[in-house]
PDB file of C-alpha atoms in Angstrom:
ATOM      1  CA  MET A 156     129.159 115.178  57.234  1.00  0.00           C
ATOM      2  CA  ASN A 157     127.684 118.580  54.430  1.00  0.00           C
ATOM      3  CA  ASP A 158     126.443 121.079  57.324  1.00  0.00           C
ATOM      4  CA  ARG A 159     124.786 123.224  55.153  1.00  0.00           C
ATOM      5  CA  PRO A 160     120.618 122.641  56.311  1.00  0.00           C
ATOM      6  CA  ALA A 161     118.307 122.006  53.236  1.00  0.00           C
ATOM      7  CA  PRO A 162     117.116 124.518  51.002  1.00  0.00           C
ATOM      8  CA  ASP A 163     113.626 124.562  52.081  1.00  0.00           C
ATOM      9  CA  ARG A 164     114.711 124.444  56.658  1.00  0.00           C
ATOM     10  CA  PRO A 165     115.312 128.294  57.773  1.00  0.00           C
ATOM     11  CA  VAL A 166     118.709 128.198  59.186  1.00  0.00           C
ATOM     12  CA  ARG A 167     117.451 129.992  62.468  1.00  0.00           C
ATOM     13  CA  LEU A 168     115.830 126.610  62.724  1.00  0.00           C
ATOM     14  CA  THR A 169     118.434 123.617  61.992  1.00  0.00           C
ATOM     15  CA  ARG A 170     120.922 125.946  64.488  1.00  0.00           C
ATOM     16  CA  TRP A 171     118.569 125.733  66.385  1.00  0.00           C
ATOM     17  CA  GLU A 172     118.524 122.178  66.742  1.00  0.00           C
ATOM     18  CA  GLN A 173     121.680 121.616  66.562  1.00  0.00           C
ATOM     19  CA  ARG A 174     122.379 123.631  69.462  1.00  0.00           C
ATOM     20  CA  THR A 175     119.364 122.734  71.749  1.00  0.00           C
ATOM     21  CA  GLU A 176     119.125 118.586  70.844  1.00  0.00           C
ATOM     22  CA  VAL A 177     121.827 116.924  73.093  1.00  0.00           C
ATOM     23  CA  PRO A 178     120.630 119.927  75.982  1.00  0.00           C
ATOM     24  CA  LEU A 179     117.249 118.236  75.452  1.00  0.00           C
ATOM     25  CA  PHE A 180     117.964 114.676  75.375  1.00  0.00           C
ATOM     26  CA  ALA A 181     120.152 115.460  78.382  1.00  0.00           C
ATOM     27  CA  ALA A 182     116.417 116.890  80.005  1.00  0.00           C
ATOM     28  CA  GLY A 183     114.669 114.150  78.811  1.00  0.00           C
ATOM     29  CA  LEU A 184     117.197 111.943  81.398  1.00  0.00           C
ATOM     30  CA  LEU A 185     116.295 114.264  83.910  1.00  0.00           C
ATOM     31  CA  PHE A 186     112.785 113.896  83.297  1.00  0.00           C
ATOM     32  CA  LEU A 187     112.824 110.091  83.238  1.00  0.00           C
ATOM     33  CA  THR A 188     115.013 110.487  86.505  1.00  0.00           C
ATOM     34  CA  GLY A 189     111.985 112.001  88.054  1.00  0.00           C
ATOM     35  CA  TYR A 190     109.309 110.520  86.877  1.00  0.00           C
ATOM     36  CA  ALA A 191     111.089 107.149  88.352  1.00  0.00           C
ATOM     37  CA  PHE A 192     111.150 108.530  91.854  1.00  0.00           C
ATOM     38  CA  ARG A 193     107.946 109.409  91.423  1.00  0.00           C
ATOM     39  CA  VAL A 194     107.377 106.021  90.386  1.00  0.00           C
ATOM     40  CA  LEU A 195     109.472 103.683  91.966  1.00  0.00           C
ATOM     41  CA  THR A 196     109.203 105.308  95.846  1.00  0.00           C
ATOM     42  CA  SER A 197     106.151 105.899  98.576  1.00  0.00           C
ATOM     43  CA  HIS A 198     104.567 108.951  98.538  1.00  0.00           C
ATOM     44  CA  GLU A 199     105.450 109.576 101.859  1.00  0.00           C
ATOM     45  CA  ALA A 200     108.888 110.098 100.893  1.00  0.00           C
ATOM     46  CA  GLU A 201     109.668 113.887 100.820  1.00  0.00           C
ATOM     47  CA  PRO A 202     110.160 116.615 100.225  1.00  0.00           C
ATOM     48  CA  TRP A 203     112.038 114.578  97.493  1.00  0.00           C
ATOM     49  CA  ASN A 204     109.060 113.824  95.538  1.00  0.00           C
ATOM     50  CA  ASP A 205     108.030 117.447  95.314  1.00  0.00           C
ATOM     51  CA  ILE A 206     111.129 117.489  94.675  1.00  0.00           C
ATOM     52  CA  ALA A 207     110.399 115.215  92.075  1.00  0.00           C
ATOM     53  CA  LEU A 208     107.424 116.341  91.143  1.00  0.00           C
ATOM     54  CA  ILE A 209     109.508 120.020  90.020  1.00  0.00           C
ATOM     55  CA  LEU A 210     111.709 118.345  88.357  1.00  0.00           C
ATOM     56  CA  VAL A 211     109.404 116.594  86.407  1.00  0.00           C
ATOM     57  CA  TRP A 212     107.524 119.378  85.064  1.00  0.00           C
ATOM     58  CA  SER A 213     110.202 122.290  84.652  1.00  0.00           C
ATOM     59  CA  THR A 214     112.401 119.959  82.087  1.00  0.00           C
ATOM     60  CA  TRP A 215     108.761 119.414  80.380  1.00  0.00           C
ATOM     61  CA  LEU A 216     108.383 122.743  80.316  1.00  0.00           C
ATOM     62  CA  LEU A 217     111.495 122.417  78.354  1.00  0.00           C
ATOM     63  CA  PHE A 218     110.267 120.243  76.037  1.00  0.00           C
ATOM     64  CA  LEU A 219     107.278 123.161  75.745  1.00  0.00           C
ATOM     65  CA  VAL A 220     109.049 126.555  74.976  1.00  0.00           C
ATOM     66  CA  ASP A 221     111.469 124.079  72.243  1.00  0.00           C
ATOM     67  CA  TYR A 222     107.698 122.502  70.797  1.00  0.00           C
ATOM     68  CA  VAL A 223     106.943 126.149  70.486  1.00  0.00           C
ATOM     69  CA  THR A 224     109.748 127.645  69.390  1.00  0.00           C
ATOM     70  CA  ARG A 225     110.660 124.961  66.272  1.00  0.00           C
ATOM     71  CA  LEU A 226     106.843 125.640  65.862  1.00  0.00           C
ATOM     72  CA  ARG A 227     107.666 129.724  65.649  1.00  0.00           C
ATOM     73  CA  LEU A 228     111.306 129.165  63.025  1.00  0.00           C
ATOM     74  CA  SER A 229     109.506 126.380  61.169  1.00  0.00           C
ATOM     75  CA  GLY A 230     106.854 128.727  59.334  1.00  0.00           C
ATOM     76  CA  LEU A 231     104.738 125.606  58.784  1.00  0.00           C
ATOM     77  CA  GLY A 232     101.905 127.432  60.779  1.00  0.00           C
ATOM     78  CA  ALA A 233      99.541 124.427  61.408  1.00  0.00           C
ATOM     79  CA  ARG A 234     101.304 122.490  59.114  1.00  0.00           C
ATOM     80  CA  PHE A 235     104.358 122.275  61.748  1.00  0.00           C
ATOM     81  CA  LEU A 236     101.752 119.322  63.655  1.00  0.00           C
ATOM     82  CA  ARG A 237     102.127 116.948  60.471  1.00  0.00           C
ATOM     83  CA  VAL A 238     104.793 117.916  59.336  1.00  0.00           C
ATOM     84  CA  HIS A 239     106.358 116.766  62.738  1.00  0.00           C
ATOM     85  CA  TRP A 240     104.307 114.809  64.447  1.00  0.00           C
ATOM     86  CA  LEU A 241     106.359 112.453  66.151  1.00  0.00           C
ATOM     87  CA  ASP A 242     107.788 115.413  67.698  1.00  0.00           C
ATOM     88  CA  THR A 243     104.004 116.357  68.859  1.00  0.00           C
ATOM     89  CA  LEU A 244     103.664 113.043  70.361  1.00  0.00           C
ATOM     90  CA  VAL A 245     106.588 113.461  72.349  1.00  0.00           C
ATOM     91  CA  LEU A 246     105.399 116.518  74.082  1.00  0.00           C
ATOM     92  CA  LEU A 247     102.917 115.077  74.641  1.00  0.00           C
ATOM     93  CA  LEU A 248     103.773 111.779  75.836  1.00  0.00           C
ATOM     94  CA  PRO A 249     107.320 112.331  76.885  1.00  0.00           C
ATOM     95  CA  LEU A 250     107.837 109.237  77.932  1.00  0.00           C
ATOM     96  CA  LEU A 251     108.057 108.274  74.372  1.00  0.00           C
ATOM     97  CA  ARG A 252     111.348 110.911  74.286  1.00  0.00           C
ATOM     98  CA  PRO A 253     113.918 107.652  73.572  1.00  0.00           C
ATOM     99  CA  LEU A 254     112.700 107.479  70.277  1.00  0.00           C
ATOM    100  CA  ARG A 255     114.095 111.432  69.014  1.00  0.00           C
ATOM    101  CA  MET A 256     118.349 109.607  69.544  1.00  0.00           C
ATOM    102  CA  VAL A 257     118.521 109.549  66.001  1.00  0.00           C
ATOM    103  CA  GLN A 258     117.671 113.598  65.725  1.00  0.00           C
ATOM    104  CA  VAL A 259     119.956 113.848  68.778  1.00  0.00           C
ATOM    105  CA  TYR A 260     122.962 111.942  67.527  1.00  0.00           C
ATOM    106  CA  GLN A 261     122.567 113.679  63.963  1.00  0.00           C
ATOM    107  CA  ALA A 262     123.347 116.966  65.265  1.00  0.00           C
ATOM    108  CA  VAL A 263     126.213 115.476  67.712  1.00  0.00           C
ATOM    109  CA  GLN A 264     128.037 114.606  64.473  1.00  0.00           C
ATOM    110  CA  ARG A 265     127.131 118.186  62.498  1.00  0.00           C
ATOM    111  CA  ARG A 266     129.388 119.525  65.202  1.00  0.00           C
ATOM    112  CA  HIS A 267     132.475 117.288  63.258  1.00  0.00           C
ATOM    113  CA  ASP A 268     133.828 116.714  60.428  1.00  0.00           C
ATOM    114  CA  ARG A 269     133.828 114.036  59.607  1.00  0.00           C
ATOM    115  CA  PRO A 270     131.549 110.431  61.237  1.00  0.00           C
ATOM    116  CA  ARG A 271     133.093 109.500  64.660  1.00  0.00           C
ATOM    117  CA  LEU A 272     131.503 106.194  63.886  1.00  0.00           C
ATOM    118  CA  ASP A 273     131.130 103.649  60.808  1.00  0.00           C
ATOM    119  CA  LEU A 274     127.587 104.028  59.464  1.00  0.00           C
ATOM    120  CA  TYR A 275     126.676 100.395  61.031  1.00  0.00           C
ATOM    121  CA  ALA A 276     127.819 101.085  64.176  1.00  0.00           C
ATOM    122  CA  ARG A 277     126.513 104.353  64.624  1.00  0.00           C
ATOM    123  CA  VAL A 278     122.824 102.434  64.037  1.00  0.00           C
ATOM    124  CA  MET A 279     123.414  99.988  66.511  1.00  0.00           C
ATOM    125  CA  ALA A 280     124.364 101.566  68.340  1.00  0.00           C
ATOM    126  CA  TYR A 281     121.854 104.539  68.896  1.00  0.00           C
ATOM    127  CA  ALA A 282     118.867 101.363  68.092  1.00  0.00           C
ATOM    128  CA  SER A 283     120.898 100.009  71.430  1.00  0.00           C
ATOM    129  CA  LEU A 284     120.267 103.216  73.182  1.00  0.00           C
ATOM    130  CA  THR A 285     116.741 103.495  72.432  1.00  0.00           C
ATOM    131  CA  ALA A 286     115.907 100.241  73.196  1.00  0.00           C
ATOM    132  CA  VAL A 287     117.730 100.346  76.482  1.00  0.00           C
ATOM    133  CA  LEU A 288     116.118 103.375  77.365  1.00  0.00           C
ATOM    134  CA  LEU A 289     112.491 103.128  75.998  1.00  0.00           C
ATOM    135  CA  GLY A 290     112.111  99.322  77.827  1.00  0.00           C
ATOM    136  CA  PHE A 291     112.919 101.527  81.427  1.00  0.00           C
ATOM    137  CA  SER A 292     110.212 104.212  80.352  1.00  0.00           C
ATOM    138  CA  ALA A 293     107.907 101.516  79.667  1.00  0.00           C
ATOM    139  CA  ALA A 294     108.748  99.115  82.625  1.00  0.00           C
ATOM    140  CA  LEU A 295     108.369 102.287  84.446  1.00  0.00           C
ATOM    141  CA  ALA A 296     104.969 102.903  82.798  1.00  0.00           C
ATOM    142  CA  VAL A 297     103.252  99.704  82.957  1.00  0.00           C
ATOM    143  CA  TYR A 298     104.784  99.216  87.140  1.00  0.00           C
ATOM    144  CA  HIS A 299     102.505 102.102  87.359  1.00  0.00           C
ATOM    145  CA  LEU A 300      99.342 101.565  85.443  1.00  0.00           C
ATOM    146  CA  GLU A 301     100.005  97.538  86.376  1.00  0.00           C
ATOM    147  CA  HIS A 302     101.129  96.708  89.735  1.00  0.00           C
ATOM    148  CA  THR A 303      97.885  98.034  91.988  1.00  0.00           C
ATOM    149  CA  ALA A 304      95.210  96.642  88.870  1.00  0.00           C
ATOM    150  CA  PRO A 305      93.065  93.541  90.669  1.00  0.00           C
ATOM    151  CA  GLY A 306      94.251  90.049  88.681  1.00  0.00           C
ATOM    152  CA  ALA A 307      97.590  91.460  87.453  1.00  0.00           C
ATOM    153  CA  SER A 308     100.709  89.554  87.076  1.00  0.00           C
ATOM    154  CA  ILE A 309     102.908  92.480  86.896  1.00  0.00           C
ATOM    155  CA  ARG A 310     103.554  94.230  90.742  1.00  0.00           C
ATOM    156  CA  THR A 311     106.742  94.502  91.405  1.00  0.00           C
ATOM    157  CA  PHE A 312     108.820  96.899  89.545  1.00  0.00           C
ATOM    158  CA  GLY A 313     111.380  93.466  88.546  1.00  0.00           C
ATOM    159  CA  ASP A 314     108.453  92.122  87.061  1.00  0.00           C
ATOM    160  CA  ALA A 315     108.032  95.500  85.275  1.00  0.00           C
ATOM    161  CA  VAL A 316     111.654  95.498  83.345  1.00  0.00           C
ATOM    162  CA  TRP A 317     110.986  91.527  82.627  1.00  0.00           C
ATOM    163  CA  TRP A 318     108.524  91.923  80.293  1.00  0.00           C
ATOM    164  CA  ALA A 319     109.938  94.954  78.739  1.00  0.00           C
ATOM    165  CA  CYS A 320     112.692  93.055  77.799  1.00  0.00           C
ATOM    166  CA  ALA A 321     110.460  90.109  77.060  1.00  0.00           C
ATOM    167  CA  THR A 322     108.129  92.414  75.014  1.00  0.00           C
ATOM    168  CA  LEU A 323     111.453  94.449  73.360  1.00  0.00           C
ATOM    169  CA  THR A 324     113.060  91.572  71.810  1.00  0.00           C
ATOM    170  CA  THR A 325     109.871  89.850  70.951  1.00  0.00           C
ATOM    171  CA  VAL A 326     110.539  86.390  72.904  1.00  0.00           C
ATOM    172  CA  GLY A 327     107.167  87.165  74.743  1.00  0.00           C
ATOM    173  CA  TYR A 328     106.976  84.433  77.536  1.00  0.00           C
ATOM    174  CA  GLY A 329     103.475  85.067  78.643  1.00  0.00           C
ATOM    175  CA  ASP A 330     103.962  84.711  82.104  1.00  0.00           C
ATOM    176  CA  ALA A 331     104.430  88.573  83.035  1.00  0.00           C
ATOM    177  CA  THR A 332     101.061  90.374  80.905  1.00  0.00           C
ATOM    178  CA  PRO A 333      99.351  93.915  81.514  1.00  0.00           C
ATOM    179  CA  VAL A 334      95.737  93.590  82.199  1.00  0.00           C
ATOM    180  CA  THR A 335      94.492  96.933  82.343  1.00  0.00           C
ATOM    181  CA  LEU A 336      92.987  99.253  79.503  1.00  0.00           C
ATOM    182  CA  TRP A 337      96.311 101.553  79.265  1.00  0.00           C
ATOM    183  CA  GLY A 338      99.156  99.398  80.091  1.00  0.00           C
ATOM    184  CA  ARG A 339      97.871  96.648  77.302  1.00  0.00           C
ATOM    185  CA  THR A 340      98.641  99.965  75.368  1.00  0.00           C
ATOM    186  CA  VAL A 341     101.848 100.649  76.198  1.00  0.00           C
ATOM    187  CA  ALA A 342     102.608  97.309  75.736  1.00  0.00           C
ATOM    188  CA  ALA A 343     100.667  97.608  72.006  1.00  0.00           C
ATOM    189  CA  GLY A 344     103.790 100.291  71.449  1.00  0.00           C
ATOM    190  CA  LEU A 345     106.236  98.197  72.505  1.00  0.00           C
ATOM    191  CA  MET A 346     106.027  95.571  70.597  1.00  0.00           C
ATOM    192  CA  ALA A 347     105.569  97.826  67.438  1.00  0.00           C
ATOM    193  CA  CYS A 348     108.769  99.506  68.698  1.00  0.00           C
ATOM    194  CA  GLY A 349     110.990  96.308  69.385  1.00  0.00           C
ATOM    195  CA  LEU A 350     110.329  95.146  66.493  1.00  0.00           C
ATOM    196  CA  ALA A 351     111.427  98.386  64.571  1.00  0.00           C
ATOM    197  CA  LEU A 352     115.264  98.861  66.770  1.00  0.00           C
ATOM    198  CA  LEU A 353     115.264  94.588  66.164  1.00  0.00           C
ATOM    199  CA  GLY A 354     115.142  94.883  63.013  1.00  0.00           C
ATOM    200  CA  ALA A 355     117.282  97.883  62.182  1.00  0.00           C
ATOM    201  CA  VAL A 356     119.860  96.497  64.805  1.00  0.00           C
ATOM    202  CA  THR A 357     119.906  93.293  62.736  1.00  0.00           C
ATOM    203  CA  GLY A 358     119.607  94.370  59.408  1.00  0.00           C
ATOM    204  CA  SER A 359     122.440  96.167  60.537  1.00  0.00           C
ATOM    205  CA  PHE A 360     124.762  93.795  61.805  1.00  0.00           C
ATOM    206  CA  SER A 361     124.043  91.897  58.735  1.00  0.00           C
ATOM    207  CA  SER A 362     125.150  94.523  56.302  1.00  0.00           C
ATOM    208  CA  TRP A 363     128.468  94.937  58.031  1.00  0.00           C
ATOM    209  CA  LEU A 364     128.991  91.354  58.255  1.00  0.00           C
ATOM    210  CA  ILE A 365     128.638  91.528  54.447  1.00  0.00           C
ATOM    211  CA  GLN A 366     130.766  94.112  53.949  1.00  0.00           C
ATOM    212  CA  VAL A 367     133.384  92.921  56.191  1.00  0.00           C
ATOM    213  CA  PHE A 368     133.513  89.665  53.773  1.00  0.00           C
ATOM    214  CA  THR A 369     133.052  91.511  50.692  1.00  0.00           C
ATOM    215  CA  ARG A 370     135.858  93.273  51.431  1.00  0.00           C
ATOM    216  CA  GLU A 371     138.199  90.337  52.524  1.00  0.00           C
ATOM    217  CA  ASP A 372     137.282  88.668  49.053  1.00  0.00           C
ATOM    218  CA  GLU A 373     138.823  91.386  47.343  1.00  0.00           C
ATOM    219  CA  LYS A 374     142.213  91.073  49.013  1.00  0.00           C
ATOM    220  CA  ARG A 375     142.348  87.294  48.771  1.00  0.00           C
ATOM    221  CA  PRO A 376     144.325  86.926  46.030  1.00  0.00           C
ATOM    222  CA  PRO A 377     143.150  85.287  42.709  1.00  0.00           C
ATOM    223  CA  GLU A 378     143.291  81.945  42.730  1.00  0.00           C
ATOM    224  CA  ARG A 379     145.572  80.502  40.018  1.00  0.00           C
ATOM    225  CA  GLY A 380     144.651  78.102  36.934  1.00  0.00           C
TER     226      GLY A 380
END
C-alpha cells in the first residue's frame, strides 16, 4: 500500500492523522462508555456519575484538540469546515464518531506494508463494526430522549436496542417508535446510515461471491468438444 501522502495534503497533517486516529478511536470508546453510564444509571449513583461526566468531557476535549490541530496543519483555513464536514459533525455530535471507522481502519493499514485482509472482507468488517457502534450509540440517545416522554413506546434500554436493530436492518416492525422531535431526528439519521452500511456489506459480499465463482470457473478444465 502506498504510504506517501497525496500531493495536496501537508505531510505534517498526514503524519498527525496516522498517529492519532487509533488513540482517538479508543478515546471514542471511552466517551461512549461514560455516556452510557450517565444514561443507564441513576443520578444518585455517586461518585460514579461524576467520574463518568469527567470522562465524557475530557475525551471530548481531546476531540477538540485534534480538530483544531488538524485545522491548523491543513492550511485550509475556513475551507476546512467544508472539506472535512464529517469531522465537524462528529465534533458537534460525538455519538456519531463510529462513522469515522473507515479512516481508523485506513490509519491502521498504513502502518503495515500490505493489507491484512482482502478488500471485500475489510469493507464488511469495518461496516459491521460501524453498524454495531452506531446502533448502540443511537439506542442510548433514543432511550435518553424517549423513556420519560408522554406516550412513549421506548421505555427501557432493551426497547431502544430492539428499535435500533430493527431500524439498522431496515425491518421497521413499528412496535417501538420515537415520539419526540429529537428522537425522530436520531431515527432519521440511523435510517440513512443503516441503508448505507447495509448496502456496503451486501454489495461487498455479492462482489466477493462473484469473484470466487469467477476464480472457480477459471480453474475448471475446459470441456472437450
